[in-house]
Amino acid sequence: MFVAIEDVCFSYTDAKTRALDNFTLKIEKGEVISILGRSGSGKSTVLRLLAGLEKPEKGRLVIQDEVLFDDKTFLQPEKRGIGMVFQDYALFPHLTVAENILFGLFRMKKAAKKKRLQEVLELVELQDFGKRYPHQLSGGQQQRVAIARAVAPNPHLILLDEPFSNLDAELQGKIREELRDILKKANITSIFVTHDEKDAHILADRIVKLKDGRIEFVGRPCDMLDTYRQTGIQPLTDGFVEKSLTGVN
Ligand code: ADP
């Protein structure tokens, strides 16, 4: 198993309830996982724990046989080999696209850096945009730069926080598919969080649905639709199951 999250519990200081309760998930190399849930369900907490920005109360986190966290270990965030794509992309406005991407490659030799830069620019199809500044790009292109920057150092895992929330509705459909292509082409293991049922169904290999810090469902998008039809679990979007019969899945 490539990523193992085992029985992780976490509470914020002074909180009355756990933000995450016995969260367990195993992820294969190259899998695209969506964590789906309403605001406050614990989605960002999963990302923060994996990234090492918070420390679990208990549990175990392992990536490719390396323990990130257990009762004896806490691996520092910078040593975890995890890339992040933030909701607002967090690109450096005063650096060009190429400089933004090179920023994370400071440990590499000059020739290797240049090669890697070309590879990731090609991956996100921005070969001709290396010299532009972020404000000279569309929202979708900025997102692709953020992905290229996260992927460039070859992380084991990338985490994406609500990757579509800053794009207008028209662009979202196109970009969902582009993003899936990029992640699959590069065989990148990824976890993205969303409150949008459609994002999860189109982009993910598997969906983890969270409610009040607990897993309500884990499975493929098509299994989730069956679960909605057969159980009392409610989709986040009204009419989602009916609409999906005519296309989403
Ligand atoms: P989501 O990403 O699904 O919106 P979060 O993981 O941010 O949810 O939050 C899960 C729960 O933890 C919520 O009840 C939220 O109010 C609470 N929470 C989040 N951050 C903090 C914090 N820094 N301090 C206290 N409680 C927090």
mmCIF file of C-alpha atoms and ligand atoms in Angstrom:
data_model
loop_
_atom_site.group_PDB
_atom_site.id
_atom_site.type_symbol
_atom_site.label_atom_id
_atom_site.label_comp_id
_atom_site.label_asym_id
_atom_site.label_seq_id
_atom_site.Cartn_x
_atom_site.Cartn_y
_atom_site.Cartn_z
ATOM 1 C CA MET A 1 0.000 0.000 0.000
ATOM 2 C CA PHE A 2 1.423 3.376 -1.006
ATOM 3 C CA VAL A 3 -0.229 5.651 1.556
ATOM 4 C CA ALA A 4 -1.680 4.335 4.805
ATOM 5 C CA ILE A 5 -3.682 6.497 7.191
ATOM 6 C CA GLU A 6 -4.615 4.366 10.187
ATOM 7 C CA ASP A 7 -7.058 5.187 12.981
ATOM 8 C CA VAL A 8 -6.186 8.858 13.067
ATOM 9 C CA CYS A 9 -7.937 11.015 15.691
ATOM 10 C CA PHE A 10 -7.559 14.735 16.099
ATOM 11 C CA SER A 11 -9.168 17.563 18.121
ATOM 12 C CA TYR A 12 -8.349 21.262 17.923
ATOM 13 C CA THR A 13 -7.402 22.852 21.241
ATOM 14 C CA ASP A 14 -10.538 23.673 23.306
ATOM 15 C CA ALA A 15 -12.876 22.015 20.788
ATOM 16 C CA LYS A 16 -15.694 19.955 22.345
ATOM 17 C CA THR A 17 -15.788 17.349 19.601
ATOM 18 C CA ARG A 18 -13.125 15.651 17.522
ATOM 19 C CA ALA A 19 -12.465 17.235 14.124
ATOM 20 C CA LEU A 20 -11.473 13.767 12.927
ATOM 21 C CA ASP A 21 -12.470 10.482 14.508
ATOM 22 C CA ASN A 22 -10.775 7.173 13.646
ATOM 23 C CA PHE A 23 -9.984 8.140 10.083
ATOM 24 C CA THR A 24 -8.562 5.174 8.151
ATOM 25 C CA LEU A 25 -7.719 5.102 4.453
ATOM 26 C CA LYS A 26 -5.309 3.146 2.255
ATOM 27 C CA ILE A 27 -4.299 4.623 -1.092
ATOM 28 C CA GLU A 28 -2.648 2.971 -4.105
ATOM 29 C CA LYS A 29 0.170 4.607 -6.069
ATOM 30 C CA GLY A 30 -1.307 6.889 -8.731
ATOM 31 C CA GLU A 31 -4.793 6.946 -7.226
ATOM 32 C CA VAL A 32 -6.810 10.167 -7.226
ATOM 33 C CA ILE A 33 -8.806 10.408 -3.998
ATOM 34 C CA SER A 34 -11.483 12.964 -3.261
ATOM 35 C CA ILE A 35 -12.439 13.899 0.263
ATOM 36 C CA LEU A 36 -15.986 15.134 -0.047
ATOM 37 C CA GLY A 37 -18.025 16.821 2.644
ATOM 38 C CA ARG A 38 -19.827 19.918 3.802
ATOM 39 C CA SER A 39 -18.012 22.842 5.345
ATOM 40 C CA GLY A 40 -16.755 21.863 8.807
ATOM 41 C CA SER A 41 -16.821 18.099 8.128
ATOM 42 C CA GLY A 42 -13.043 17.749 8.627
ATOM 43 C CA LYS A 43 -11.708 17.770 5.050
ATOM 44 C CA SER A 44 -8.947 20.367 5.514
ATOM 45 C CA THR A 45 -7.974 18.706 8.776
ATOM 46 C CA VAL A 46 -7.070 15.521 6.860
ATOM 47 C CA LEU A 47 -4.779 17.563 4.589
ATOM 48 C CA ARG A 48 -3.252 19.479 7.515
ATOM 49 C CA LEU A 49 -2.453 16.243 9.374
ATOM 50 C CA LEU A 50 -0.854 14.642 6.319
ATOM 51 C CA ALA A 51 1.175 17.773 5.571
ATOM 52 C CA GLY A 52 2.414 17.842 9.174
ATOM 53 C CA LEU A 53 0.782 21.176 10.017
ATOM 54 C CA GLU A 54 -1.074 19.484 12.876
ATOM 55 C CA LYS A 55 -0.197 16.455 14.994
ATOM 56 C CA PRO A 56 -2.719 13.621 15.452
ATOM 57 C CA GLU A 57 -3.753 12.613 18.982
ATOM 58 C CA LYS A 58 -3.279 9.044 17.903
ATOM 59 C CA GLY A 59 -2.978 6.888 14.824
ATOM 60 C CA ARG A 60 -0.359 6.240 12.180
ATOM 61 C CA LEU A 61 0.588 7.875 8.873
ATOM 62 C CA VAL A 62 2.843 6.065 6.401
ATOM 63 C CA ILE A 63 3.913 6.897 2.846
ATOM 64 C CA GLN A 64 5.907 4.372 0.848
ATOM 65 C CA ASP A 65 7.100 2.529 3.959
ATOM 66 C CA GLU A 66 8.216 5.738 5.667
ATOM 67 C CA VAL A 67 6.435 6.511 8.917
ATOM 68 C CA LEU A 68 5.362 10.181 9.034
ATOM 69 C CA PHE A 69 3.588 9.829 12.343
ATOM 70 C CA ASP A 70 3.076 7.209 15.038
ATOM 71 C CA ASP A 71 3.416 7.152 18.822
ATOM 72 C CA LYS A 72 7.218 7.527 18.476
ATOM 73 C CA THR A 73 7.577 9.582 15.279
ATOM 74 C CA PHE A 74 6.709 13.010 13.956
ATOM 75 C CA LEU A 75 8.398 13.722 10.627
ATOM 76 C CA GLN A 76 8.805 17.446 9.960
ATOM 77 C CA PRO A 77 6.615 18.836 7.150
ATOM 78 C CA GLU A 78 9.542 19.607 4.811
ATOM 79 C CA LYS A 79 10.770 16.011 5.036
ATOM 80 C CA ARG A 80 7.447 14.404 4.083
ATOM 81 C CA GLY A 81 7.730 14.640 0.278
ATOM 82 C CA ILE A 82 4.239 16.092 0.012
ATOM 83 C CA GLY A 83 3.275 18.832 -2.461
ATOM 84 C CA MET A 84 0.419 21.267 -1.847
ATOM 85 C CA VAL A 85 -1.846 23.129 -4.248
ATOM 86 C CA PHE A 86 -3.665 25.848 -2.320
ATOM 87 C CA GLN A 87 -7.139 27.176 -3.016
ATOM 88 C CA ASP A 88 -5.786 30.573 -4.128
ATOM 89 C CA TYR A 89 -2.777 28.871 -5.829
ATOM 90 C CA ALA A 90 -0.345 30.973 -3.703
ATOM 91 C CA LEU A 91 1.883 31.795 -6.693
ATOM 92 C CA PHE A 92 4.592 34.382 -6.074
ATOM 93 C CA PRO A 93 3.320 37.420 -7.996
ATOM 94 C CA HIS A 94 6.766 38.941 -8.572
ATOM 95 C CA LEU A 95 8.204 35.714 -10.044
ATOM 96 C CA THR A 96 7.613 34.391 -13.565
ATOM 97 C CA VAL A 97 5.982 31.030 -14.211
ATOM 98 C CA ALA A 98 9.417 29.428 -14.642
ATOM 99 C CA GLU A 99 10.769 31.045 -11.457
ATOM 100 C CA ASN A 100 7.702 29.950 -9.502
ATOM 101 C CA ILE A 101 8.284 26.355 -10.578
ATOM 102 C CA LEU A 102 12.060 26.487 -10.003
ATOM 103 C CA PHE A 103 11.494 27.760 -6.465
ATOM 104 C CA GLY A 104 10.905 24.240 -5.127
ATOM 105 C CA LEU A 105 13.885 22.761 -6.981
ATOM 106 C CA PHE A 106 16.654 24.556 -5.088
ATOM 107 C CA ARG A 107 18.355 21.281 -4.158
ATOM 108 C CA MET A 108 18.843 20.176 -7.781
ATOM 109 C CA LYS A 109 21.857 20.907 -9.992
ATOM 110 C CA LYS A 110 21.408 23.549 -12.692
ATOM 111 C CA ALA A 111 21.088 21.180 -15.675
ATOM 112 C CA ALA A 112 18.644 18.882 -13.830
ATOM 113 C CA LYS A 113 16.543 21.902 -12.830
ATOM 114 C CA LYS A 114 16.302 23.096 -16.433
ATOM 115 C CA LYS A 115 15.257 19.625 -17.607
ATOM 116 C CA ARG A 116 12.655 19.222 -14.881
ATOM 117 C CA LEU A 117 11.233 22.685 -15.601
ATOM 118 C CA GLN A 118 10.701 21.752 -19.259
ATOM 119 C CA GLU A 119 9.114 18.421 -18.283
ATOM 120 C CA VAL A 120 6.554 19.950 -15.959
ATOM 121 C CA LEU A 121 5.779 22.854 -18.303
ATOM 122 C CA GLU A 122 5.016 20.245 -20.967
ATOM 123 C CA LEU A 123 2.959 18.205 -18.531
ATOM 124 C CA VAL A 124 0.661 21.163 -17.881
ATOM 125 C CA GLU A 125 0.917 22.386 -21.489
ATOM 126 C CA LEU A 126 2.431 25.759 -20.649
ATOM 127 C CA GLN A 127 5.686 25.432 -22.623
ATOM 128 C CA ASP A 128 5.293 28.931 -24.088
ATOM 129 C CA PHE A 129 4.356 30.641 -20.831
ATOM 130 C CA GLY A 130 7.557 30.321 -18.788
ATOM 131 C CA LYS A 131 8.363 34.050 -18.960
ATOM 132 C CA ARG A 132 4.907 35.322 -18.052
ATOM 133 C CA TYR A 133 3.917 36.583 -14.621
ATOM 134 C CA PRO A 134 0.904 35.146 -12.768
ATOM 135 C CA HIS A 135 -1.259 38.239 -13.436
ATOM 136 C CA GLN A 136 -0.783 37.650 -17.179
ATOM 137 C CA LEU A 137 -2.467 34.238 -16.959
ATOM 138 C CA SER A 138 -6.085 33.050 -16.790
ATOM 139 C CA GLY A 139 -7.377 31.383 -13.615
ATOM 140 C CA GLY A 140 -7.087 27.958 -15.220
ATOM 141 C CA GLN A 141 -3.498 28.632 -16.325
ATOM 142 C CA GLN A 142 -2.574 29.857 -12.843
ATOM 143 C CA GLN A 143 -3.934 26.633 -11.446
ATOM 144 C CA ARG A 144 -1.788 24.644 -13.877
ATOM 145 C CA VAL A 145 1.311 26.575 -12.728
ATOM 146 C CA ALA A 146 0.438 25.767 -9.112
ATOM 147 C CA ILE A 147 0.154 22.088 -10.048
ATOM 148 C CA ALA A 148 3.448 22.181 -11.979
ATOM 149 C CA ARG A 149 5.167 23.787 -8.982
ATOM 150 C CA ALA A 150 3.782 21.161 -6.598
ATOM 151 C CA VAL A 151 4.692 18.256 -8.889
ATOM 152 C CA ALA A 152 8.183 19.469 -9.941
ATOM 153 C CA PRO A 153 10.158 18.094 -6.946
ATOM 154 C CA ASN A 154 8.589 14.637 -7.560
ATOM 155 C CA PRO A 155 6.628 14.434 -4.312
ATOM 156 C CA HIS A 156 5.155 11.119 -3.174
ATOM 157 C CA LEU A 157 1.770 12.723 -2.789
ATOM 158 C CA ILE A 158 0.063 15.970 -3.714
ATOM 159 C CA LEU A 159 -2.740 17.552 -1.752
ATOM 160 C CA LEU A 160 -5.187 19.928 -3.429
ATOM 161 C CA ASP A 161 -7.467 22.140 -1.384
ATOM 162 C CA GLU A 162 -10.780 22.892 -3.178
ATOM 163 C CA PRO A 163 -8.991 23.081 -6.551
ATOM 164 C CA PHE A 164 -11.942 24.561 -8.458
ATOM 165 C CA SER A 165 -13.312 27.096 -6.026
ATOM 166 C CA ASN A 166 -11.587 30.039 -7.734
ATOM 167 C CA LEU A 167 -12.677 29.229 -11.266
ATOM 168 C CA ASP A 168 -15.882 30.394 -12.893
ATOM 169 C CA ALA A 169 -18.533 27.762 -13.541
ATOM 170 C CA GLU A 170 -17.933 27.687 -17.292
ATOM 171 C CA LEU A 171 -14.261 26.822 -16.878
ATOM 172 C CA GLN A 172 -14.811 24.245 -14.154
ATOM 173 C CA GLY A 173 -16.008 21.427 -16.407
ATOM 174 C CA LYS A 174 -13.074 21.732 -18.798
ATOM 175 C CA ILE A 175 -10.529 22.084 -16.028
ATOM 176 C CA ARG A 176 -11.778 19.092 -14.043
ATOM 177 C CA GLU A 177 -10.936 16.873 -17.004
ATOM 178 C CA GLU A 178 -7.622 18.603 -17.683
ATOM 179 C CA LEU A 179 -6.579 18.132 -14.078
ATOM 180 C CA ARG A 180 -7.480 14.456 -14.117
ATOM 181 C CA ASP A 181 -5.416 14.012 -17.310
ATOM 182 C CA ILE A 182 -2.402 15.758 -15.765
ATOM 183 C CA LEU A 183 -2.537 13.675 -12.572
ATOM 184 C CA LYS A 184 -2.986 10.427 -14.471
ATOM 185 C CA LYS A 185 -0.315 11.175 -17.094
ATOM 186 C CA ALA A 186 2.232 11.813 -14.353
ATOM 187 C CA ASN A 187 0.972 8.883 -12.208
ATOM 188 C CA ILE A 188 0.770 11.230 -9.245
ATOM 189 C CA THR A 189 -0.931 10.023 -6.101
ATOM 190 C CA SER A 190 -3.246 12.798 -5.018
ATOM 191 C CA ILE A 191 -5.888 13.776 -2.526
ATOM 192 C CA PHE A 192 -8.168 16.696 -3.202
ATOM 193 C CA VAL A 193 -10.862 18.083 -0.964
ATOM 194 C CA THR A 194 -14.132 19.440 -2.249
ATOM 195 C CA HIS A 195 -17.680 20.183 -1.168
ATOM 196 C CA ASP A 196 -18.822 19.728 -4.768
ATOM 197 C CA GLU A 197 -20.324 16.350 -5.538
ATOM 198 C CA LYS A 198 -19.690 16.745 -9.258
ATOM 199 C CA ASP A 199 -15.955 17.537 -8.824
ATOM 200 C CA ALA A 200 -15.567 14.358 -6.812
ATOM 201 C CA HIS A 201 -17.488 12.197 -9.260
ATOM 202 C CA ILE A 202 -15.646 13.401 -12.343
ATOM 203 C CA LEU A 203 -12.122 13.597 -11.016
ATOM 204 C CA ALA A 204 -11.698 10.894 -8.387
ATOM 205 C CA ASP A 205 -10.917 7.201 -8.623
ATOM 206 C CA ARG A 206 -12.376 6.887 -5.134
ATOM 207 C CA ILE A 207 -14.442 9.188 -2.960
ATOM 208 C CA VAL A 208 -14.211 9.433 0.815
ATOM 209 C CA LYS A 209 -17.316 11.144 2.128
ATOM 210 C CA LEU A 210 -16.925 12.808 5.515
ATOM 211 C CA LYS A 211 -19.618 13.869 7.920
ATOM 212 C CA ASP A 212 -18.836 15.458 11.294
ATOM 213 C CA GLY A 213 -15.276 14.129 11.256
ATOM 214 C CA ARG A 214 -16.263 10.563 10.453
ATOM 215 C CA ILE A 215 -16.164 8.585 7.234
ATOM 216 C CA GLU A 216 -19.667 8.027 5.926
ATOM 217 C CA PHE A 217 -18.683 6.275 2.707
ATOM 218 C CA VAL A 218 -15.557 5.159 0.788
ATOM 219 C CA GLY A 219 -15.766 3.822 -2.738
ATOM 220 C CA ARG A 220 -15.804 4.438 -6.461
ATOM 221 C CA PRO A 221 -18.039 7.200 -7.786
ATOM 222 C CA CYS A 222 -20.417 4.655 -9.336
ATOM 223 C CA ASP A 223 -20.685 2.768 -6.027
ATOM 224 C CA MET A 224 -21.484 6.007 -4.301
ATOM 225 C CA LEU A 225 -24.410 6.610 -6.621
ATOM 226 C CA ASP A 226 -25.746 3.130 -5.816
ATOM 227 C CA THR A 227 -25.304 3.865 -2.108
ATOM 228 C CA TYR A 228 -27.325 7.073 -2.463
ATOM 229 C CA ARG A 229 -30.080 5.174 -4.204
ATOM 230 C CA GLN A 230 -30.144 2.314 -1.702
ATOM 231 C CA THR A 231 -29.464 3.929 1.695
ATOM 232 C CA GLY A 232 -30.411 6.979 3.655
ATOM 233 C CA ILE A 233 -27.086 8.725 2.923
ATOM 234 C CA GLN A 234 -27.873 12.076 1.335
ATOM 235 C CA PRO A 235 -25.922 13.627 -1.515
ATOM 236 C CA LEU A 236 -24.617 17.136 -0.804
ATOM 237 C CA THR A 237 -26.347 18.509 -3.895
ATOM 238 C CA ASP A 238 -30.115 18.199 -4.238
ATOM 239 C CA GLY A 239 -31.127 16.206 -7.299
ATOM 240 C CA PHE A 240 -27.576 14.921 -7.830
ATOM 241 C CA VAL A 241 -28.561 11.263 -8.218
ATOM 242 C CA GLU A 242 -31.294 12.027 -10.755
ATOM 243 C CA LYS A 243 -28.996 14.305 -12.768
ATOM 244 C CA SER A 244 -26.151 11.806 -12.703
ATOM 245 C CA LEU A 245 -28.341 9.251 -14.464
ATOM 246 C CA THR A 246 -28.112 11.519 -17.455
ATOM 247 C CA GLY A 247 -24.391 11.986 -17.618
ATOM 248 C CA VAL A 248 -22.091 12.731 -14.680
ATOM 249 C CA ASN A 249 -20.967 9.176 -14.206
HETATM 250 P P1 ADP B 1 -13.704 21.495 6.307
HETATM 251 O O1 ADP B 1 -12.362 21.572 5.656
HETATM 252 O O2 ADP B 1 -14.469 20.267 5.940
HETATM 253 O O3 ADP B 1 -14.512 22.740 6.114
HETATM 254 P P2 ADP B 1 -12.186 21.609 8.783
HETATM 255 O O4 ADP B 1 -11.287 20.441 8.700
HETATM 256 O O5 ADP B 1 -11.602 22.960 8.471
HETATM 257 O O6 ADP B 1 -13.484 21.356 7.886
HETATM 258 O O7 ADP B 1 -12.807 21.705 10.249
HETATM 259 C C1 ADP B 1 -13.304 20.592 10.959
HETATM 260 C C2 ADP B 1 -13.842 21.069 12.306
HETATM 261 O O8 ADP B 1 -12.784 21.614 13.088
HETATM 262 C C3 ADP B 1 -14.894 22.162 12.216
HETATM 263 O O9 ADP B 1 -15.833 21.948 13.227
HETATM 264 C C4 ADP B 1 -14.096 23.434 12.466
HETATM 265 O O10 ADP B 1 -14.919 24.432 13.028
HETATM 266 C C5 ADP B 1 -13.054 22.977 13.428
HETATM 267 N N1 ADP B 1 -11.799 23.748 13.273
HETATM 268 C C6 ADP B 1 -11.091 23.934 12.145
HETATM 269 N N2 ADP B 1 -9.966 24.650 12.384
HETATM 270 C C7 ADP B 1 -9.966 24.923 13.724
HETATM 271 C C8 ADP B 1 -9.086 25.640 14.595
HETATM 272 N N3 ADP B 1 -7.947 26.161 14.154
HETATM 273 N N4 ADP B 1 -9.440 25.713 15.900
HETATM 274 C C9 ADP B 1 -10.564 25.158 16.367
HETATM 275 N N5 ADP B 1 -11.438 24.467 15.617
HETATM 276 C C10 ADP B 1 -11.146 24.351 14.300
#
